Amino acid sequence: NEPIIIGEYTIHPGDIIVGDRDGVVVIPQNRIDEAIEKSKAREEKEEHVRRQLREGKSSIQIYGWDKKFGY
């Protein structure tokens, strides 16, 4: 129940470590609620993009690059 250091990162008791195929992140205990809310918002945004792709839109259209860059 003591802080540990891995590389240049200090991990404190109560911190959460999350890993997937993209990497690993340490979430400090005092920011867990914030991380959960941000990850939920990201998932909702990604589902919105997937839904539009299924409807036939291109990523250029979804992100507005067609208007921005004149495609």
Tab-separated table of C-alpha atoms in Angstrom:
chain	number	residue	atom	x	y	z
A	1	ASN	CA	0.000	0.000	0.000
A	2	GLU	CA	2.815	2.345	-0.945
A	3	PRO	CA	3.414	4.364	-4.140
A	4	ILE	CA	5.483	2.583	-6.782
A	5	ILE	CA	7.429	3.990	-9.694
A	6	ILE	CA	7.408	2.330	-13.098
A	7	GLY	CA	9.624	4.148	-15.559
A	8	GLU	CA	8.855	7.801	-15.065
A	9	TYR	CA	5.353	7.255	-13.625
A	10	THR	CA	4.352	7.101	-9.982
A	11	ILE	CA	1.378	4.914	-9.166
A	12	HIS	CA	-0.339	5.555	-5.866
A	13	PRO	CA	-2.606	3.239	-3.867
A	14	GLY	CA	-6.138	3.597	-5.252
A	15	ASP	CA	-5.046	4.576	-8.757
A	16	ILE	CA	-6.499	2.500	-11.572
A	17	ILE	CA	-4.428	0.968	-14.367
A	18	VAL	CA	-6.271	0.391	-17.643
A	19	GLY	CA	-4.786	-1.283	-20.684
A	20	ASP	CA	-5.915	-2.294	-24.134
A	21	ARG	CA	-4.324	-2.933	-27.510
A	22	ASP	CA	-3.519	0.779	-27.823
A	23	GLY	CA	-1.566	1.049	-24.585
A	24	VAL	CA	-1.765	1.478	-20.825
A	25	VAL	CA	-2.872	4.446	-18.751
A	26	VAL	CA	-2.727	5.222	-15.033
A	27	ILE	CA	-5.802	7.032	-13.752
A	28	PRO	CA	-5.187	8.830	-10.463
A	29	GLN	CA	-7.767	8.008	-7.822
A	30	ASN	CA	-8.955	11.622	-7.609
A	31	ARG	CA	-9.692	11.683	-11.376
A	32	ILE	CA	-11.530	8.366	-11.778
A	33	ASP	CA	-14.991	9.957	-12.090
A	34	GLU	CA	-13.676	12.420	-14.687
A	35	ALA	CA	-12.063	9.594	-16.670
A	36	ILE	CA	-15.292	7.591	-16.655
A	37	GLU	CA	-17.346	10.550	-17.884
A	38	LYS	CA	-14.841	11.347	-20.649
A	39	SER	CA	-14.661	7.735	-21.755
A	40	LYS	CA	-18.478	7.520	-21.925
A	41	ALA	CA	-18.582	10.697	-24.029
A	42	ARG	CA	-15.908	9.291	-26.340
A	43	GLU	CA	-17.825	6.031	-26.788
A	44	GLU	CA	-21.020	7.948	-27.618
A	45	LYS	CA	-19.156	10.073	-30.170
A	46	GLU	CA	-17.559	7.002	-31.760
A	47	GLU	CA	-20.939	5.228	-31.960
A	48	HIS	CA	-22.384	8.304	-33.673
A	49	VAL	CA	-19.594	8.154	-36.264
A	50	ARG	CA	-20.086	4.382	-36.761
A	51	ARG	CA	-23.826	4.929	-37.241
A	52	GLN	CA	-23.183	7.533	-39.933
A	53	LEU	CA	-20.688	5.229	-41.652
A	54	ARG	CA	-23.310	2.459	-41.689
A	55	GLU	CA	-25.731	4.951	-43.261
A	56	GLY	CA	-23.278	5.434	-46.116
A	57	LYS	CA	-21.539	8.666	-45.205
A	58	SER	CA	-17.798	8.921	-45.722
A	59	SER	CA	-15.421	10.034	-42.985
A	60	ILE	CA	-14.722	13.110	-45.113
A	61	GLN	CA	-18.404	14.055	-44.851
A	62	ILE	CA	-18.752	13.114	-41.183
A	63	TYR	CA	-15.885	15.315	-40.058
A	64	GLY	CA	-16.811	18.174	-42.401
A	65	TRP	CA	-13.599	17.954	-44.381
A	66	ASP	CA	-15.569	18.075	-47.642
A	67	LYS	CA	-16.716	21.620	-46.832
A	68	LYS	CA	-13.472	22.700	-45.197
A	69	PHE	CA	-11.218	21.493	-48.009
A	70	GLY	CA	-13.685	21.700	-50.929
A	71	TYR	CA	-14.033	17.978	-51.677
